[in-house]
Protein backbone atom coordinates (compact mmCIF):
# COMPACT_ATOMS: atom_id res chain seq x y z
CA MET A 1 25.76 -18.61 -12.49
CA THR A 2 22.45 -16.12 -13.26
CA ASP A 3 19.33 -17.01 -15.44
CA PRO A 4 18.42 -13.79 -17.37
CA TYR A 5 14.73 -15.64 -18.02
CA ARG A 6 14.69 -15.91 -14.05
CA ASP A 7 16.05 -12.20 -13.79
CA GLN A 8 13.31 -10.67 -15.79
CA HIS A 9 10.42 -13.14 -14.33
CA LYS A 10 11.19 -11.45 -11.08
CA GLN A 11 11.28 -7.73 -12.28
CA ARG A 12 8.01 -8.70 -14.07
CA LEU A 13 6.47 -10.17 -10.46
CA ALA A 14 7.91 -7.23 -8.98
CA TYR A 15 5.92 -4.29 -10.93
CA MET A 16 2.68 -6.55 -11.80
CA PRO A 17 2.55 -8.79 -8.19
CA TRP A 18 -0.93 -9.54 -8.82
CA LEU A 19 0.75 -12.15 -11.37
CA TYR A 20 2.39 -13.89 -7.95
CA PRO A 21 -0.80 -16.18 -7.11
CA ARG A 22 -1.05 -17.57 -10.92
CA LEU A 23 2.58 -18.90 -11.23
CA LYS A 24 2.84 -22.13 -12.42
CA PRO A 25 4.34 -25.20 -10.02
CA ARG A 26 7.64 -24.82 -11.97
CA HIS A 27 7.82 -21.05 -11.38
CA ARG A 28 6.94 -21.65 -7.83
CA ALA A 29 9.52 -23.59 -6.97
CA TRP A 30 11.94 -20.95 -7.30
CA ALA A 31 9.56 -17.84 -6.25
CA GLU A 32 8.60 -19.13 -2.97
CA PRO A 33 11.93 -19.46 -1.33
CA TRP A 34 13.01 -16.39 -2.74
CA GLN A 35 10.08 -14.52 -1.07
CA ARG A 36 10.55 -16.15 2.01
CA ALA A 37 14.07 -15.30 2.38
CA LEU A 38 13.30 -11.73 1.66
CA GLN A 39 10.57 -11.34 4.39
CA GLU A 40 12.57 -13.20 7.17
CA GLU A 41 15.72 -10.53 6.15
CA TRP A 42 12.98 -7.55 6.72
CA SER A 43 11.45 -8.96 9.63
CA ARG A 44 14.89 -9.44 10.97
CA LEU A 45 15.92 -5.59 10.42
CA GLU A 46 12.49 -4.16 10.85
CA THR A 47 10.04 -4.33 13.02
CA VAL A 48 7.69 -6.10 10.19
CA ARG A 49 5.13 -9.06 10.74
CA PHE A 50 3.77 -11.34 7.48
CA GLY A 51 1.14 -13.15 6.94
CA ALA A 52 1.04 -16.21 5.06
CA HIS A 53 1.38 -16.22 1.21
CA CYS A 54 2.46 -12.52 1.08
CA PHE A 55 4.62 -11.01 -1.88
CA VAL A 56 6.70 -7.75 -1.45
CA ALA A 57 9.01 -6.95 -4.18
CA PRO A 58 12.57 -6.58 -3.42
CA GLN A 59 12.73 -2.73 -4.69
CA ALA A 60 10.03 -2.22 -2.48
CA ARG A 61 11.45 -0.02 0.96
CA LEU A 62 9.59 -0.75 4.51
CA PHE A 63 11.03 1.63 7.79
CA ALA A 64 9.32 0.00 10.94
CA GLU A 65 11.64 1.35 14.08
CA PRO A 66 10.10 0.16 17.19
CA GLY A 67 6.82 1.34 17.94
CA ARG A 68 6.05 1.77 14.24
CA ASP A 69 5.29 -2.23 13.31
CA ILE A 70 4.25 -2.68 10.03
CA VAL A 71 1.74 -5.67 10.10
CA ILE A 72 0.92 -7.12 6.67
CA GLY A 73 -2.11 -9.60 6.29
CA ASP A 74 -2.23 -12.62 4.33
CA HIS A 75 -2.27 -12.93 0.75
CA THR A 76 -1.28 -9.17 0.57
CA HIS A 77 0.86 -7.86 -2.52
CA ILE A 78 3.42 -5.28 -2.24
CA ALA A 79 4.85 -3.61 -5.54
CA ALA A 80 8.66 -2.27 -6.72
CA ASP A 81 9.21 0.80 -5.30
CA CYS A 82 6.29 1.60 -2.59
CA VAL A 83 7.67 3.45 0.63
CA LEU A 84 6.29 1.95 3.50
CA HIS A 85 6.78 3.89 7.02
CA GLY A 86 4.69 2.29 10.05
CA PRO A 87 2.74 2.28 12.08
CA LEU A 88 0.62 0.48 9.34
CA THR A 89 -1.67 -2.29 9.17
CA LEU A 90 -2.56 -4.06 6.05
CA GLY A 91 -5.64 -6.31 5.68
CA GLU A 92 -5.74 -9.68 3.72
CA HIS A 93 -5.81 -9.24 0.30
CA VAL A 94 -4.62 -6.00 -0.22
CA SER A 95 -2.67 -4.59 -3.03
CA LEU A 96 -0.23 -1.86 -3.18
CA ASN A 97 0.76 -1.45 -7.02
CA HIS A 98 4.26 0.22 -8.04
CA HIS A 99 5.57 3.42 -6.26
CA VAL A 100 2.54 3.80 -3.61
CA THR A 101 3.97 6.03 -0.42
CA LEU A 102 2.29 5.10 3.00
CA GLU A 103 3.71 7.37 5.48
CA GLY A 104 2.05 6.22 9.08
CA GLY A 105 2.92 9.28 11.31
CA ALA A 106 2.48 9.05 14.66
CA ALA A 107 -0.90 7.82 14.63
CA GLY A 108 -0.76 5.26 11.67
CA ILE A 109 -2.91 3.98 8.81
CA VAL A 110 -4.87 0.87 8.68
CA ILE A 111 -6.31 -0.56 5.52
CA GLY A 112 -8.91 -3.39 5.04
CA ASP A 113 -9.26 -6.37 3.71
CA HIS A 114 -9.49 -6.58 -0.13
CA THR A 115 -8.44 -2.92 -0.82
CA ARG A 116 -6.24 -2.19 -4.28
CA ILE A 117 -4.18 1.20 -4.06
CA ALA A 118 -3.11 2.04 -7.42
CA ALA A 119 0.46 3.43 -8.91
CA TYR A 120 1.69 6.50 -6.99
CA ALA A 121 -0.81 6.92 -4.39
CA THR A 122 0.17 8.81 -1.26
CA LEU A 123 -1.27 8.45 1.96
CA TYR A 124 0.31 10.92 4.91
CA ALA A 125 -0.80 10.19 8.17
CA PHE A 126 0.79 13.92 9.82
CA ASP A 127 0.20 17.30 9.06
CA HIS A 128 2.63 20.70 9.70
CA GLY A 129 1.05 23.34 11.36
CA LEU A 130 0.99 26.35 9.00
CA ARG A 131 1.55 29.57 11.62
CA ALA A 132 2.88 32.68 9.92
CA GLU A 133 5.13 33.57 12.92
CA ARG A 134 7.41 30.69 12.75
CA LEU A 135 9.23 28.67 9.28
CA VAL A 136 7.34 25.50 7.95
CA ARG A 137 10.06 23.62 9.61
CA GLU A 138 9.51 24.94 13.07
CA GLN A 139 6.33 24.11 12.70
CA PRO A 140 4.60 21.67 15.34
CA VAL A 141 3.73 18.18 13.29
CA THR A 142 -0.05 16.50 14.18
CA SER A 143 -0.98 12.89 13.53
CA ARG A 144 -4.59 11.93 13.56
CA GLY A 145 -4.25 8.69 11.56
CA ILE A 146 -6.31 7.55 8.08
CA VAL A 147 -8.25 4.45 7.81
CA ILE A 148 -9.01 2.81 4.90
CA GLY A 149 -11.78 0.22 5.02
CA ARG A 150 -12.79 -3.01 3.32
CA ASP A 151 -13.05 -3.57 -0.76
CA VAL A 152 -11.68 0.31 -1.27
CA TRP A 153 -10.01 1.31 -4.73
CA LEU A 154 -8.21 4.40 -4.61
CA GLY A 155 -7.10 5.49 -7.85
CA ALA A 156 -3.39 6.22 -9.52
CA ARG A 157 -2.24 9.09 -8.30
CA ALA A 158 -4.57 9.61 -5.54
CA GLY A 159 -4.19 11.47 -2.28
CA VAL A 160 -5.14 10.86 1.07
CA VAL A 161 -4.66 13.68 3.82
CA ASP A 162 -3.96 13.15 7.85
CA GLY A 163 -6.94 12.73 9.67
CA VAL A 164 -9.57 10.87 6.97
CA THR A 165 -11.46 7.76 6.55
CA ILE A 166 -12.88 6.07 3.55
CA GLY A 167 -15.43 3.90 4.17
CA ASP A 168 -16.14 0.10 3.04
CA HIS A 169 -16.59 -0.40 -0.86
CA ALA A 170 -15.73 3.55 -1.82
CA VAL A 171 -13.91 4.45 -4.93
CA VAL A 172 -11.46 7.20 -5.11
CA GLY A 173 -11.03 8.67 -8.70
CA MET A 174 -7.78 8.79 -10.38
CA GLY A 175 -5.62 12.29 -9.01
CA ALA A 176 -8.12 12.86 -6.42
CA VAL A 177 -6.88 14.42 -3.24
CA VAL A 178 -9.17 12.87 -0.47
CA THR A 179 -9.75 16.25 2.09
CA ARG A 180 -12.74 14.77 4.25
CA ASP A 181 -14.37 11.09 5.00
CA VAL A 182 -16.08 9.40 1.98
CA PRO A 183 -19.02 7.15 3.12
CA PRO A 184 -19.07 3.92 2.19
CA TRP A 185 -20.08 3.07 -1.52
CA THR A 186 -19.33 6.54 -2.48
CA VAL A 187 -17.31 7.11 -5.35
CA VAL A 188 -15.17 10.75 -5.12
CA ALA A 189 -13.14 12.51 -7.55
CA GLY A 190 -11.48 15.86 -8.02
CA ASN A 191 -9.56 18.21 -6.01
CA PRO A 192 -10.64 17.99 -3.36
CA ALA A 193 -12.21 15.11 -4.18
CA ARG A 194 -16.19 15.24 -3.88
CA PRO A 195 -19.12 13.04 -4.54
CA ILE A 196 -19.60 11.90 -7.91
CA GLY A 197 -21.84 8.92 -7.41
CA ARG A 198 -22.26 5.61 -5.73
CA ARG A 199 -21.11 2.41 -7.02
CA PRO A 200 -23.79 0.50 -9.09
CA GLY A 201 -26.12 -1.66 -7.51
CA ALA A 202 -25.24 -0.60 -3.94
CA PRO A 203 -27.49 -0.68 -0.94
CA VAL A 204 -29.63 1.97 -0.87
CA GLU A 205 -29.25 4.61 2.20
CA VAL A 206 -30.69 4.81 4.78
C-alpha cells in the first residue's frame, strides 16, 4: 500500500533536493534507504560512481556507457528531469536544479566543488562543423571539453558552449550564453555573455 504523503514528499525532494540534508529523523529513516537503492541500481546499469550523502531524483536521467563515466562527489544533489551524459566529473556539494542538461561529448565536463547550476541550464561539450558543402548531419563533431570552477553560480537557462572554462567564484546571469572563458570572481550576462562586474568583496585583481 502506498503512502500518498510520502509520495508527495519524494516529489518535493526530487524538485527541491536542497531539502534532503535538512530532513527530520523520521523522514530520513525512509529517505536514505530509498536513495541508496536508487544509486545502487544506477551504478549497476551505468558506469556511475556516487560519493557519500548524495541525492539523485528518480526522474533524473543518467547515461554513462563505458569510457563515458559519471563521477559524482560527496553531498552532491541532482534534481528531477536533469539529463547527464558522460564523461562528467561533479565535485563535492554540487547542486543541479531541475531540467539541467550536461552533455560531456568526448572530452567531458568537470564541475568544481560547491558550484550551483540553476534550472534549465545547458552545457554541451561538443560542436558540429559548419562548412557549406556538407549537410549539418554529415559534419564532423569536435569536443574540447568544459571546465566549471569552484563556487560558481550558473543562473537559470544559462548556456555554456564547448571549449569554455569558467573560473572559480564566477557568476553567470540568467539566460546568458557563455562562448568564451570567464575569469575568476567575474559576473557575466547577456548573449553572448560579457563581463558586467565582479562579485562584491572579490579580491583586488593583480
